[in-house]
Each structure stands twice: as structure tokens, then as C-alpha cells.
Amino acid sequence: MTLKGDQIMQFPQEGLAREEVLRTLEEYRQTDGDWKHGKTWSLVYYAGEEITSLAEEVYRQYFHANGLNPFVFQSLKRIETEVLGMAADLFHGDENVVGTLTSGGSESILMAVKTYRDEARACKPHITQPEAVVPVTVHASFEKAAHYFGIKLVHAPLADDYRVDTAAVEQLITPNTIFLVGSAPQYPHGVIDPIAELSRIALSHNLRLHVDACLGGFTIPFIKELGGKVPAFDFELPGVTSISADLHKYAFAAKGVSALLYRNADIRKYQYFAYGDWPGGLFISPSATGTRPGGAIASAWAALKFIGRKGYLEITQSVLDTTKRLLAGIASIPELAILGEPPAGIFAFGSNQINVHALADHLEHKGWVIDQQVNPACLHFMVTPAHATIADAFVADLRLAVEEVKAAPEQPTPSTALYGLRTALPDPALVNQFIKEAYSRFMTEGGEFSFEGLL
Ligand SMILES: *Cc1c(COP(=O)(O)O)cnc(C)c1O
């Protein structure tokens, strides 16, 4: 959308013809990432037309349904309970496990953080400045949640294998600590934190432990079943008190649905919000949103029921096979190195010989959408079934791009400029300020995303 760019928008006077609406949006879509053919490595999880078309049809059936009122939409309530029950079963939950479906991983995490804050207010009222100890690699939505809800996040460093250093976690616990977090796997490098050890620490310090399985919830259990080397991460560990697992990622539901599970309802009650004095009636809402889109919730039920354990095992096997080919290809390029030992389809590679931000730009020129990371500089990949047919083409382009960067190492690219600037800025608060200003400008005026002119 351009508010001040090439076109000042006006509210439409007369409605467009249906065909015109569809045609215009199709035209707009030409600039989007080509996820269907595996050119993107994040954001979209596509497991083929058969699954997608069913999810779309169910979404259409529940297009109007609103999970805000379970008394009116009783089928949605039933669907939500059944989805949570299926997830609890997968995560070794007993009959006490309860949960909520939310709009996504961020909302699940926001709610878990709020729940633990409110529980601590009630049960540990002497704590006035609550803290949580989290790995530095914890998803940014925890930073957002801490910011929203007034929690101090204490960041624990990583061990050499990129998993959180649990000795450091234990040392960072103070009398103000109310919960710990581990990820299964963490987003930046795809490795699973030592959740069993975090569980032990949480129990011995009387702390809550949230496991962020937004990415891994619907893939790690199947990797384990396929004989993969993955550690325990769920309710079978006695210290785990909540788990977030996104249905719109590796469960292949429509965008807008995630499961948040708690060990029991005594914990979940701190998540709920009620307001009985409203002139609009008795208000009760389980999570951050009011209206809850039925389509996304129903599509999650459809995906789990349609794919089933057998289907998820097949999909997971295919993702693992593709990942193995990609990792072997990357390992055969001497300039590149995989970070840690990622067990699933999520990984990152870096280099101590070439600038990977420049490498990313060369890959982008070849039509790939590349996610870039910092501390350390690396490129990030999440493998889905859509990548099975393009893995070899990617490795071939990667090999070429490495040679291109080596041939012109001094030539600055947009990414090296942006990331160079970002690392050169000394004050993190200033960086955040610039990111917000650059984003605001990008969203309203169009053009490139850059810090130019802000310095
Ligand atoms: C995607 C993700 C989240 C946030 O989920 P959204 O659905 O994007 O809000 C949280 N944690 C991890 C590990 C994730 O991969």
C-alpha cells in the first residue's frame, strides 16, 4: 500500500466487478515470494494441493464462525477441545492437560508469559520485579511479551553446540525469577535446548518451564518415531508446565492457529480474562484476541484428522531426506559450515571465509528468498515438502554464489551495507529506533528498507 508514493488512495466510490477484484489482486501477487515452488525458506509451510485444498474448503465452511462465543458456535468449541486433546496426546500429556487455541505462536507465547506473571502475582506476591531466564536464541516474541507485560528477560548464553548453557541458566536464577524457557527447536539454528536439564532446574527452584515447540511440536515427535536422535521435550518431563506448538507451521493448517497447552487448569486459569461489570454483558475471553476466526481453528482439526500420524511420518521423512541432501551439499562447499547439529528441517550455515550477507544477495538475484541472521552471521533455512524437488538446484546456485562472492569480495551489496550498519551502531536502543523508523517509512512510502538518511 502506498499512502504517499506513486498513488494517493481514495475510498472507492463504486464497487469493482468481482473479476476486477480477483484480477487486480492476482496482479499484486506477482511480486510475492514464490513459496509454492520452494523459493522461500520460511513463512509458508506447504505440503501439497491435497492437504491445502481440504484445509481451504473447511476454512470456507467456517469462514463466518467466531470462536469468541462457544455457546453460539458449539461445534467450534468441540473442534478446539479435540485439537487440543490430539496435541496433548502427541506431547505425552495426561488427562489434566488443558489449553487454548490462539491465533499463532506469538499469541501463545504472549499468553504463557502473562499467565506466569499473573500466577506469580497471586502465588508469590513478594516478587514485585518478575524475571524469566531464557536462552539468547529464544524467539523474539518472548522479548515482545516481556515488553508488553513488564517482565525482565535475563538472557542465558549458548554452549558450543548452540543449545542453551544450562549451568549458566541456573546461575542466572534470582529470587525474582518466575519461569524458564527452552525451545524445541530454537528458531535461529534449529537445535533443541536441553529441556530435560531445564526441567530438573525448574523443579529444583520451584519455577515454571515453558517449552516453545512452535516449530517442532508437529515434527519432533515424528522424527523420534522415525528413529531420529531427538531428546524428550514435552510433558513426559515433569518440570515442563506449558508448551506452545503452531498448527499453521508443520501441522499445515491455515494461517492463524497455534496450540498453547498447560499441565493443568490451575495454571491456565491465570490466562483467562473476565469482566463482569461491562454494560455489554458478562465478558470472558481466554486469550488476547476477541473475535477468533473459526476458519483457522477448523482447518487445524481437518489437517490433523486428514493427515494423521501415518501422514505426518511420511511428510517428516520427506523433509528429513531433503534436509540431508541440502546439508550434504552445503558440507561439500569448503567455505561454508553448518551451525551445531540440527536434528529437524531447520538449520543455518555461516562462513569464516566469505561474507554470508553478500552471499544472500547473490542468491536473491538467482530468485531465492534468503533469511539472514546475526551473532553469528549466518543464513537460515526451514525445509518443507515444497523443497524436495528444488534442493539440488539450490545447492548448485549456492555453489555458484559462493564463487561470485569470492570473485568480488569488496563489492558492497545492499545486505552487507544494511547489516554492516546494524553491527556498527553501538547502541541497541538506537538500532531499535532506526528499525522502527525505517519500517514505518517502508510501510507508508514504499521503496527499499534501509537506514539511509536516519543516521
Ligand atoms: C514461528 C515461531 C514463533 C512465533 O510464531 P508466529 O506464529 O509467527 O507468531 C515462536 N517461536 C518459534 C520457535 C517460532 O518458530
Short mmCIF file of C-alpha atoms in Angstrom, two decimals, residues 140-347:
data_model
loop_
_atom_site.label_atom_id
_atom_site.label_comp_id
_atom_site.label_asym_id
_atom_site.label_seq_id
_atom_site.Cartn_x
_atom_site.Cartn_y
_atom_site.Cartn_z
CA ALA A 140 11.69 -12.63 19.61
CA SER A 141 8.03 -12.92 20.60
CA PHE A 142 9.25 -13.56 24.18
CA GLU A 143 11.00 -10.18 24.05
CA LYS A 144 7.73 -8.69 22.85
CA ALA A 145 5.77 -10.45 25.59
CA ALA A 146 8.23 -9.34 28.27
CA HIS A 147 7.97 -5.78 26.95
CA TYR A 148 4.16 -5.87 26.94
CA PHE A 149 3.77 -7.48 30.36
CA GLY A 150 6.61 -5.91 32.32
CA ILE A 151 8.86 -8.93 32.81
CA LYS A 152 12.64 -8.67 32.81
CA LEU A 153 14.16 -11.25 30.47
CA VAL A 154 17.56 -12.50 31.58
CA HIS A 155 19.43 -13.99 28.61
CA ALA A 156 21.44 -17.16 29.08
CA PRO A 157 24.36 -17.78 26.70
CA LEU A 158 24.76 -20.82 24.47
CA ALA A 159 27.11 -23.75 24.76
CA ASP A 160 29.39 -24.56 21.79
CA ASP A 161 26.62 -26.65 20.21
CA TYR A 162 24.27 -23.61 20.11
CA ARG A 163 21.98 -25.12 22.76
CA VAL A 164 21.49 -23.04 25.89
CA ASP A 165 24.18 -23.43 28.56
CA THR A 166 22.14 -24.87 31.44
CA ALA A 167 24.81 -24.18 34.06
CA ALA A 168 24.52 -20.51 33.08
CA VAL A 169 20.71 -20.72 33.28
CA GLU A 170 20.92 -22.00 36.84
CA GLN A 171 23.39 -19.26 37.82
CA LEU A 172 21.13 -16.54 36.40
CA ILE A 173 18.16 -17.54 38.56
CA THR A 174 17.45 -14.96 41.28
CA PRO A 175 14.75 -14.67 43.95
CA ASN A 176 12.75 -12.69 41.34
CA THR A 177 12.77 -15.44 38.70
CA ILE A 178 9.32 -16.84 37.94
CA PHE A 179 9.86 -19.02 34.86
CA LEU A 180 12.36 -20.54 32.42
CA VAL A 181 12.07 -21.18 28.68
CA GLY A 182 13.61 -23.76 26.37
CA SER A 183 12.92 -24.22 22.66
CA ALA A 184 12.33 -27.42 20.71
CA PRO A 185 13.92 -26.49 18.41
CA GLN A 186 15.05 -22.89 18.66
CA TYR A 187 14.44 -20.81 15.54
CA PRO A 188 17.89 -19.40 14.64
CA HIS A 189 19.89 -22.65 14.39
CA GLY A 190 17.28 -25.38 14.66
CA VAL A 191 18.81 -27.17 17.65
CA ILE A 192 16.82 -28.37 20.66
CA ASP A 193 17.72 -26.87 24.03
CA PRO A 194 18.48 -29.40 26.82
CA ILE A 195 14.87 -29.47 28.01
CA ALA A 196 15.39 -32.41 30.42
CA GLU A 197 18.04 -30.43 32.27
CA LEU A 198 15.87 -27.29 32.26
CA SER A 199 13.04 -29.42 33.66
CA ARG A 200 15.28 -30.56 36.52
CA ILE A 201 16.39 -26.98 37.22
CA ALA A 202 12.80 -25.66 37.13
CA LEU A 203 11.63 -28.28 39.62
CA SER A 204 14.51 -27.75 41.99
CA HIS A 205 13.93 -23.97 42.04
CA ASN A 206 10.12 -24.16 42.07
CA LEU A 207 9.84 -22.37 38.71
CA ARG A 208 7.55 -22.77 35.73
CA LEU A 209 9.06 -24.04 32.46
CA HIS A 210 7.62 -23.14 29.06
CA VAL A 211 8.75 -25.20 26.09
CA ASP A 212 8.49 -23.27 22.83
CA ALA A 213 7.71 -26.03 20.35
CA CYS A 214 6.06 -23.62 17.90
CA LEU A 215 8.29 -25.03 15.17
CA GLY A 216 8.92 -28.53 16.47
CA GLY A 217 5.62 -29.56 18.03
CA PHE A 218 4.33 -31.32 14.96
CA THR A 219 7.63 -32.61 13.66
CA ILE A 220 9.96 -33.59 16.58
CA PRO A 221 7.61 -36.38 17.85
CA PHE A 222 7.56 -37.87 14.35
CA ILE A 223 11.35 -37.61 13.95
CA LYS A 224 11.63 -39.56 17.20
CA GLU A 225 9.19 -42.18 15.93
CA LEU A 226 11.24 -42.49 12.74
CA GLY A 227 14.25 -43.37 14.88
CA GLY A 228 15.87 -39.92 14.82
CA LYS A 229 18.07 -38.79 17.67
CA VAL A 230 15.88 -36.22 19.41
CA PRO A 231 15.66 -35.69 23.17
CA ALA A 232 12.50 -35.60 25.28
CA PHE A 233 10.94 -32.14 25.20
CA ASP A 234 7.32 -32.41 26.31
CA PHE A 235 5.06 -33.28 29.27
CA GLU A 236 6.90 -36.55 29.84
CA LEU A 237 9.45 -34.31 31.58
CA PRO A 238 7.93 -33.47 34.97
CA GLY A 239 9.14 -29.85 35.07
CA VAL A 240 7.52 -28.82 31.78
CA THR A 241 4.44 -26.75 32.67
CA SER A 242 3.41 -25.40 29.26
CA ILE A 243 4.06 -25.96 25.56
CA SER A 244 3.35 -23.82 22.50
CA ALA A 245 3.03 -25.64 19.16
CA ASP A 246 1.97 -23.91 15.96
CA LEU A 247 -0.62 -25.68 13.86
CA HIS A 248 -0.02 -23.23 10.99
CA LYS A 249 3.58 -24.43 10.68
CA TYR A 250 4.47 -28.13 10.40
CA ALA A 251 0.87 -29.25 11.04
CA PHE A 252 -0.13 -27.49 7.75
CA ALA A 253 -3.28 -25.73 8.95
CA ALA A 254 -4.35 -22.33 7.58
CA LYS A 255 -2.53 -19.28 8.90
CA GLY A 256 -3.77 -18.14 12.27
CA VAL A 257 -3.77 -21.10 14.64
CA SER A 258 -1.45 -22.35 17.38
CA ALA A 259 -1.93 -24.61 20.40
CA LEU A 260 -0.98 -23.50 23.89
CA LEU A 261 -1.11 -26.34 26.42
CA TYR A 262 -0.73 -26.28 30.21
CA ARG A 263 -0.04 -29.17 32.55
CA ASN A 264 -3.31 -28.41 34.37
CA ALA A 265 -6.21 -25.97 34.63
CA ASP A 266 -4.82 -24.45 37.84
CA ILE A 267 -2.15 -22.82 35.72
CA ARG A 268 -4.35 -21.94 32.75
CA LYS A 269 -6.81 -20.02 34.92
CA TYR A 270 -4.27 -17.17 35.14
CA GLN A 271 -4.51 -16.76 31.38
CA TYR A 272 -8.24 -16.01 31.29
CA PHE A 273 -9.65 -12.52 31.35
CA ALA A 274 -13.12 -11.77 32.68
CA TYR A 275 -15.01 -8.53 33.22
CA GLY A 276 -18.42 -8.75 34.81
CA ASP A 277 -19.26 -5.02 35.03
CA TRP A 278 -19.43 -4.30 31.33
CA PRO A 279 -22.73 -2.81 30.13
CA GLY A 280 -22.26 -5.09 27.12
CA GLY A 281 -22.72 -8.18 29.28
CA LEU A 282 -20.55 -10.66 31.16
CA PHE A 283 -17.26 -10.72 29.29
CA ILE A 284 -14.92 -13.68 29.33
CA SER A 285 -12.06 -14.15 26.89
CA PRO A 286 -9.41 -16.87 27.07
CA SER A 287 -6.65 -15.07 25.20
CA ALA A 288 -5.54 -11.78 23.62
CA THR A 289 -7.91 -11.65 20.68
CA GLY A 290 -11.63 -11.05 20.91
CA THR A 291 -13.13 -12.47 17.74
CA ARG A 292 -11.45 -15.78 16.97
CA PRO A 293 -11.62 -16.82 13.30
CA GLY A 294 -13.34 -20.19 13.03
CA GLY A 295 -11.77 -21.00 9.69
CA ALA A 296 -8.25 -21.31 11.05
CA ILE A 297 -9.37 -23.38 14.03
CA ALA A 298 -11.42 -25.77 11.89
CA SER A 299 -8.60 -26.10 9.35
CA ALA A 300 -6.31 -27.30 12.16
CA TRP A 301 -8.76 -30.05 13.05
CA ALA A 302 -9.05 -31.01 9.38
CA ALA A 303 -5.28 -31.17 8.90
CA LEU A 304 -4.64 -33.35 11.96
CA LYS A 305 -7.54 -35.68 11.14
CA PHE A 306 -6.80 -35.91 7.42
CA ILE A 307 -3.03 -36.35 7.62
CA GLY A 308 -2.91 -38.46 10.77
CA ARG A 309 0.17 -39.98 12.38
CA LYS A 310 0.95 -42.01 9.28
CA GLY A 311 0.77 -38.99 7.01
CA TYR A 312 2.89 -36.83 9.32
CA LEU A 313 5.50 -39.60 9.47
CA GLU A 314 5.68 -39.63 5.66
CA ILE A 315 5.88 -35.85 5.43
CA THR A 316 8.54 -35.74 8.15
CA GLN A 317 10.58 -38.44 6.40
CA SER A 318 10.45 -36.46 3.16
CA VAL A 319 11.55 -33.27 4.95
CA LEU A 320 14.42 -35.16 6.61
CA ASP A 321 15.52 -36.67 3.27
CA THR A 322 15.54 -33.24 1.62
CA THR A 323 17.38 -31.74 4.58
CA LYS A 324 20.02 -34.46 4.38
CA ARG A 325 20.64 -33.66 0.72
CA LEU A 326 20.88 -29.93 1.46
CA LEU A 327 23.25 -30.45 4.39
CA ALA A 328 25.45 -32.77 2.35
CA GLY A 329 25.56 -30.21 -0.46
CA ILE A 330 26.48 -27.41 1.93
CA ALA A 331 29.11 -29.60 3.64
CA SER A 332 30.72 -30.16 0.23
CA ILE A 333 31.35 -26.40 -0.12
CA PRO A 334 34.52 -25.78 1.92
CA GLU A 335 33.75 -22.10 2.60
CA LEU A 336 30.50 -22.92 4.44
CA ALA A 337 29.78 -24.55 7.81
CA ILE A 338 26.51 -25.73 9.40
CA LEU A 339 25.97 -24.36 12.91
CA GLY A 340 25.56 -27.10 15.50
CA GLU A 341 23.81 -30.39 14.78
CA PRO A 342 20.22 -29.56 13.81
CA PRO A 343 18.01 -32.68 14.07
CA ALA A 344 14.99 -31.42 12.07
CA GLY A 345 14.46 -29.47 8.86
CA ILE A 346 15.63 -26.19 10.39
CA PHE A 347 19.27 -25.16 10.10
#
